[in-house]
């Protein structure tokens, strides 16, 4: 009963690792391994022996009795550290704690790697969104230049037969007896205007201006631009941004894949 009452005041203060367990066991074995009793023959006793202690640990504090715990019935030669039954499970528990700690450390490393990957992908996506408007606008211009060149090349060939126009990569204008551009290669302002359909969402620095790009878009259609201020797995962004709908879809897909790793 006195021992039980003192247990709370001696609650463990060290983490359960193998090294700490070895230290604790050594500190426990050191005092009980000493020979005790007036005859100096009693070993592996924790507590107090009176006299020879021949009556054992019976809780009686009178002569030759003891208030103690005996862990080994007798000394085995000069053994200093006996193997007590509960010591092996204690060591196994410490080894299991080591494995848990190593696993938690690996989880933290993976979390950091995913955070770095997520941040890098976010930067790449933002960079792609910024460049998409420029690249998309330059494509129709290049196409129109090629179409104009083809049209001019065909129109300059006059007094040509159908065979001659075909060899030049053109159609034949039988009425005027000259070459003409093939159908579908003519460039028109309307065609150019229809080609430039991508909006540079990244130019907007305010949510109202960003969402204004969606005016006139039918409910069943995909929005042109979207305002991002929060990303799953990352949290609230330090600097919100306006992205095109295609970028939003790709970004959410990438982040979903990261969460599955």
GROMACS .gro file of C-alpha atoms in nm:
model
  261
    1UNK     CA    1   0.000   0.000   0.000
    2UNK     CA    2   0.279   0.258   0.076
    3UNK     CA    3   0.445   0.170  -0.257
    4UNK     CA    4   0.118   0.212  -0.447
    5UNK     CA    5   0.057   0.553  -0.290
    6UNK     CA    6   0.397   0.674  -0.410
    7UNK     CA    7   0.357   0.560  -0.771
    8UNK     CA    8   0.200   0.884  -0.907
    9UNK     CA    9   0.489   1.095  -0.777
   10UNK     CA   10   0.732   0.878  -0.971
   11UNK     CA   11   0.557   0.887  -1.307
   12UNK     CA   12   0.799   0.845  -1.602
   13UNK     CA   13   0.951   1.165  -1.737
   14UNK     CA   14   1.157   1.013  -2.022
   15UNK     CA   15   1.039   0.915  -2.369
   16UNK     CA   16   1.009   0.543  -2.436
   17UNK     CA   17   1.318   0.477  -2.652
   18UNK     CA   18   1.560   0.183  -2.645
   19UNK     CA   19   1.842   0.402  -2.510
   20UNK     CA   20   1.624   0.538  -2.230
   21UNK     CA   21   1.501   0.189  -2.142
   22UNK     CA   22   1.858   0.057  -2.119
   23UNK     CA   23   1.947   0.349  -1.892
   24UNK     CA   24   1.646   0.289  -1.667
   25UNK     CA   25   1.716  -0.084  -1.639
   26UNK     CA   26   2.079  -0.019  -1.550
   27UNK     CA   27   1.975   0.227  -1.279
   28UNK     CA   28   1.730  -0.032  -1.144
   29UNK     CA   29   1.974  -0.325  -1.149
   30UNK     CA   30   2.265  -0.140  -0.989
   31UNK     CA   31   2.125  -0.123  -0.630
   32UNK     CA   32   1.955  -0.464  -0.623
   33UNK     CA   33   2.265  -0.645  -0.751
   34UNK     CA   34   2.462  -0.555  -0.438
   35UNK     CA   35   2.491  -0.823  -0.165
   36UNK     CA   36   2.272  -0.734   0.135
   37UNK     CA   37   2.196  -0.860   0.487
   38UNK     CA   38   2.427  -0.897   0.783
   39UNK     CA   39   2.569  -1.213   0.629
   40UNK     CA   40   2.618  -1.033   0.295
   41UNK     CA   41   2.456  -1.322   0.109
   42UNK     CA   42   2.124  -1.173  -0.001
   43UNK     CA   43   2.111  -1.040  -0.358
   44UNK     CA   44   1.847  -0.899  -0.595
   45UNK     CA   45   1.641  -0.748  -0.312
   46UNK     CA   46   1.467  -0.414  -0.352
   47UNK     CA   47   1.381  -0.265  -0.015
   48UNK     CA   48   1.508  -0.314   0.339
   49UNK     CA   49   1.637  -0.632   0.506
   50UNK     CA   50   1.686  -0.657   0.881
   51UNK     CA   51   1.963  -0.877   1.012
   52UNK     CA   52   2.035  -1.175   0.792
   53UNK     CA   53   1.702  -1.145   0.612
   54UNK     CA   54   1.667  -1.522   0.621
   55UNK     CA   55   1.290  -1.496   0.681
   56UNK     CA   56   1.250  -1.327   0.341
   57UNK     CA   57   1.039  -1.035   0.225
   58UNK     CA   58   0.734  -1.095   0.442
   59UNK     CA   59   0.659  -0.730   0.517
   60UNK     CA   60   0.778  -0.766   0.877
   61UNK     CA   61   1.041  -0.514   0.981
   62UNK     CA   62   1.170  -0.712   1.278
   63UNK     CA   63   1.499  -0.900   1.307
   64UNK     CA   64   1.589  -1.124   1.012
   65UNK     CA   65   1.275  -1.019   0.823
   66UNK     CA   66   1.236  -0.765   0.543
   67UNK     CA   67   1.006  -0.509   0.383
   68UNK     CA   68   1.121  -0.569   0.030
   69UNK     CA   69   1.081  -0.743  -0.305
   70UNK     CA   70   1.305  -1.032  -0.407
   71UNK     CA   71   1.357  -1.060  -0.786
   72UNK     CA   72   1.579  -1.371  -0.789
   73UNK     CA   73   1.571  -1.653  -0.538
   74UNK     CA   74   1.948  -1.685  -0.533
   75UNK     CA   75   2.260  -1.540  -0.681
   76UNK     CA   76   2.393  -1.721  -0.986
   77UNK     CA   77   2.765  -1.703  -0.928
   78UNK     CA   78   2.883  -1.344  -0.958
   79UNK     CA   79   2.602  -1.235  -1.193
   80UNK     CA   80   2.550  -0.861  -1.158
   81UNK     CA   81   2.255  -0.813  -1.395
   82UNK     CA   82   2.001  -1.095  -1.367
   83UNK     CA   83   1.732  -1.145  -1.630
   84UNK     CA   84   1.396  -1.067  -1.471
   85UNK     CA   85   1.076  -1.184  -1.642
   86UNK     CA   86   0.934  -0.839  -1.718
   87UNK     CA   87   1.260  -0.698  -1.857
   88UNK     CA   88   1.228  -0.870  -2.197
   89UNK     CA   89   0.875  -0.730  -2.269
   90UNK     CA   90   0.997  -0.388  -2.154
   91UNK     CA   91   1.282  -0.396  -2.406
   92UNK     CA   92   1.045  -0.508  -2.684
   93UNK     CA   93   0.812  -0.218  -2.601
   94UNK     CA   94   1.105   0.022  -2.631
   95UNK     CA   95   1.205  -0.130  -2.968
   96UNK     CA   96   0.846  -0.086  -3.092
   97UNK     CA   97   0.856   0.278  -2.979
   98UNK     CA   98   1.177   0.325  -3.180
   99UNK     CA   99   1.000   0.198  -3.493
  100UNK     CA  100   0.705   0.431  -3.435
  101UNK     CA  101   0.940   0.726  -3.395
  102UNK     CA  102   1.125   0.634  -3.714
  103UNK     CA  103   0.795   0.603  -3.902
  104UNK     CA  104   0.676   0.941  -3.774
  105UNK     CA  105   1.005   1.097  -3.882
  106UNK     CA  106   0.959   0.951  -4.232
  107UNK     CA  107   0.601   1.081  -4.245
  108UNK     CA  108   0.726   1.431  -4.158
  109UNK     CA  109   0.986   1.406  -4.436
  110UNK     CA  110   0.720   1.300  -4.687
  111UNK     CA  111   0.492   1.583  -4.575
  112UNK     CA  112   0.775   1.832  -4.632
  113UNK     CA  113   0.852   1.683  -4.976
  114UNK     CA  114   0.483   1.704  -5.072
  115UNK     CA  115   0.465   2.063  -4.950
  116UNK     CA  116   0.769   2.155  -5.162
  117UNK     CA  117   0.622   1.972  -5.463
  118UNK     CA  118   0.285   2.140  -5.412
  119UNK     CA  119   0.445   2.483  -5.386
  120UNK     CA  120   0.655   2.420  -5.698
  121UNK     CA  121   0.351   2.304  -5.896
  122UNK     CA  122   0.155   2.607  -5.782
  123UNK     CA  123   0.432   2.836  -5.905
  124UNK     CA  124   0.452   2.654  -6.239
  125UNK     CA  125   0.075   2.670  -6.285
  126UNK     CA  126   0.074   3.042  -6.205
  127UNK     CA  127   0.360   3.095  -6.453
  128UNK     CA  128   0.170   2.896  -6.716
  129UNK     CA  129  -0.143   3.103  -6.655
  130UNK     CA  130   0.057   3.424  -6.700
  131UNK     CA  131   0.210   3.304  -7.026
  132UNK     CA  132  -0.104   3.148  -7.176
  133UNK     CA  133  -0.256   3.480  -7.286
  134UNK     CA  134   0.058   3.584  -7.474
  135UNK     CA  135   0.109   3.249  -7.644
  136UNK     CA  136  -0.256   3.213  -7.741
  137UNK     CA  137  -0.268   3.560  -7.891
  138UNK     CA  138   0.046   3.506  -8.096
  139UNK     CA  139  -0.079   3.187  -8.260
  140UNK     CA  140  -0.360   3.342  -8.473
  141UNK     CA  141  -0.121   3.613  -8.595
  142UNK     CA  142   0.123   3.353  -8.720
  143UNK     CA  143  -0.158   3.157  -8.885
  144UNK     CA  144  -0.295   3.468  -9.054
  145UNK     CA  145   0.051   3.561  -9.183
  146UNK     CA  146   0.087   3.216  -9.337
  147UNK     CA  147  -0.260   3.239  -9.490
  148UNK     CA  148  -0.190   3.586  -9.633
  149UNK     CA  149   0.136   3.462  -9.786
  150UNK     CA  150  -0.040   3.167  -9.950
  151UNK     CA  151  -0.318   3.394 -10.078
  152UNK     CA  152  -0.073   3.648 -10.224
  153UNK     CA  153   0.134   3.377 -10.389
  154UNK     CA  154  -0.167   3.230 -10.567
  155UNK     CA  155  -0.317   3.563 -10.674
  156UNK     CA  156   0.001   3.677 -10.846
  157UNK     CA  157  -0.006   3.386 -11.093
  158UNK     CA  158  -0.209   3.498 -11.398
  159UNK     CA  159  -0.262   3.340 -11.738
  160UNK     CA  160  -0.218   2.993 -11.590
  161UNK     CA  161  -0.386   2.665 -11.673
  162UNK     CA  162  -0.552   2.439 -11.418
  163UNK     CA  163  -0.253   2.202 -11.421
  164UNK     CA  164  -0.010   2.487 -11.365
  165UNK     CA  165  -0.212   2.620 -11.071
  166UNK     CA  166  -0.231   2.274 -10.916
  167UNK     CA  167   0.147   2.241 -10.933
  168UNK     CA  168   0.176   2.577 -10.757
  169UNK     CA  169  -0.050   2.454 -10.474
  170UNK     CA  170  -0.344   2.671 -10.580
  171UNK     CA  171  -0.690   2.632 -10.728
  172UNK     CA  172  -0.772   2.753 -11.082
  173UNK     CA  173  -1.000   3.047 -11.159
  174UNK     CA  174  -1.134   2.937 -11.500
  175UNK     CA  175  -1.330   3.258 -11.560
  176UNK     CA  176  -1.029   3.487 -11.514
  177UNK     CA  177  -0.773   3.230 -11.626
  178UNK     CA  178  -0.552   3.269 -11.321
  179UNK     CA  179  -0.465   3.095 -10.995
  180UNK     CA  180  -0.650   3.150 -10.667
  181UNK     CA  181  -0.600   3.034 -10.308
  182UNK     CA  182  -0.743   2.695 -10.216
  183UNK     CA  183  -1.074   2.700 -10.031
  184UNK     CA  184  -1.033   2.734  -9.653
  185UNK     CA  185  -0.694   2.909  -9.663
  186UNK     CA  186  -0.825   3.264  -9.700
  187UNK     CA  187  -0.767   3.486  -9.397
  188UNK     CA  188  -1.052   3.703  -9.270
  189UNK     CA  189  -1.084   3.947  -8.985
  190UNK     CA  190  -1.376   3.748  -8.850
  191UNK     CA  191  -1.177   3.429  -8.856
  192UNK     CA  192  -0.891   3.595  -8.675
  193UNK     CA  193  -1.129   3.736  -8.417
  194UNK     CA  194  -1.281   3.396  -8.353
  195UNK     CA  195  -0.939   3.239  -8.309
  196UNK     CA  196  -0.844   3.476  -8.031
  197UNK     CA  197  -1.081   3.333  -7.770
  198UNK     CA  198  -0.843   3.290  -7.478
  199UNK     CA  199  -0.864   3.564  -7.215
  200UNK     CA  200  -0.556   3.664  -7.017
  201UNK     CA  201  -0.710   3.610  -6.673
  202UNK     CA  202  -0.381   3.666  -6.492
  203UNK     CA  203  -0.384   4.038  -6.577
  204UNK     CA  204  -0.663   4.098  -6.323
  205UNK     CA  205  -0.546   4.184  -5.973
  206UNK     CA  206  -0.895   4.225  -5.822
  207UNK     CA  207  -1.167   3.964  -5.774
  208UNK     CA  208  -1.440   4.186  -5.923
  209UNK     CA  209  -1.246   4.244  -6.246
  210UNK     CA  210  -1.158   3.875  -6.266
  211UNK     CA  211  -1.518   3.755  -6.234
  212UNK     CA  212  -1.637   4.025  -6.478
  213UNK     CA  213  -1.482   3.816  -6.759
  214UNK     CA  214  -1.762   3.563  -6.705
  215UNK     CA  215  -2.041   3.805  -6.801
  216UNK     CA  216  -2.258   3.656  -7.072
  217UNK     CA  217  -2.140   3.300  -7.010
  218UNK     CA  218  -2.436   3.063  -6.990
  219UNK     CA  219  -2.484   2.868  -6.663
  220UNK     CA  220  -2.414   2.534  -6.833
  221UNK     CA  221  -2.092   2.664  -6.989
  222UNK     CA  222  -1.750   2.671  -6.828
  223UNK     CA  223  -1.650   2.999  -6.665
  224UNK     CA  224  -1.375   3.195  -6.840
  225UNK     CA  225  -1.185   3.305  -6.529
  226UNK     CA  226  -1.187   3.215  -6.160
  227UNK     CA  227  -1.054   3.391  -5.848
  228UNK     CA  228  -0.834   3.164  -5.630
  229UNK     CA  229  -0.756   3.253  -5.269
  230UNK     CA  230  -0.754   2.902  -5.115
  231UNK     CA  231  -0.604   2.572  -5.232
  232UNK     CA  232  -0.680   2.231  -5.077
  233UNK     CA  233  -0.373   2.092  -4.903
  234UNK     CA  234  -0.204   2.435  -4.900
  235UNK     CA  235  -0.453   2.665  -4.729
  236UNK     CA  236  -0.515   3.035  -4.782
  237UNK     CA  237  -0.285   3.181  -5.046
  238UNK     CA  238  -0.070   3.480  -4.943
  239UNK     CA  239  -0.152   3.642  -5.278
  240UNK     CA  240  -0.485   3.551  -5.446
  241UNK     CA  241  -0.476   3.515  -5.823
  242UNK     CA  242  -0.708   3.514  -6.124
  243UNK     CA  243  -0.671   3.199  -6.338
  244UNK     CA  244  -0.839   3.066  -6.651
  245UNK     CA  245  -1.089   2.784  -6.607
  246UNK     CA  246  -0.860   2.534  -6.779
  247UNK     CA  247  -0.581   2.616  -6.535
  248UNK     CA  248  -0.823   2.576  -6.243
  249UNK     CA  249  -0.919   2.226  -6.359
  250UNK     CA  250  -0.558   2.119  -6.409
  251UNK     CA  251  -0.453   2.265  -6.074
  252UNK     CA  252  -0.727   2.085  -5.882
  253UNK     CA  253  -0.639   1.761  -6.062
  254UNK     CA  254  -0.272   1.788  -5.967
  255UNK     CA  255  -0.351   1.866  -5.604
  256UNK     CA  256  -0.595   1.573  -5.587
  257UNK     CA  257  -0.319   1.342  -5.710
  258UNK     CA  258  -0.081   1.479  -5.446
  259UNK     CA  259  -0.329   1.399  -5.169
  260UNK     CA  260  -0.342   1.036  -5.285
  261UNK     CA  261   0.036   0.987  -5.250
   0.00000   0.00000   0.00000
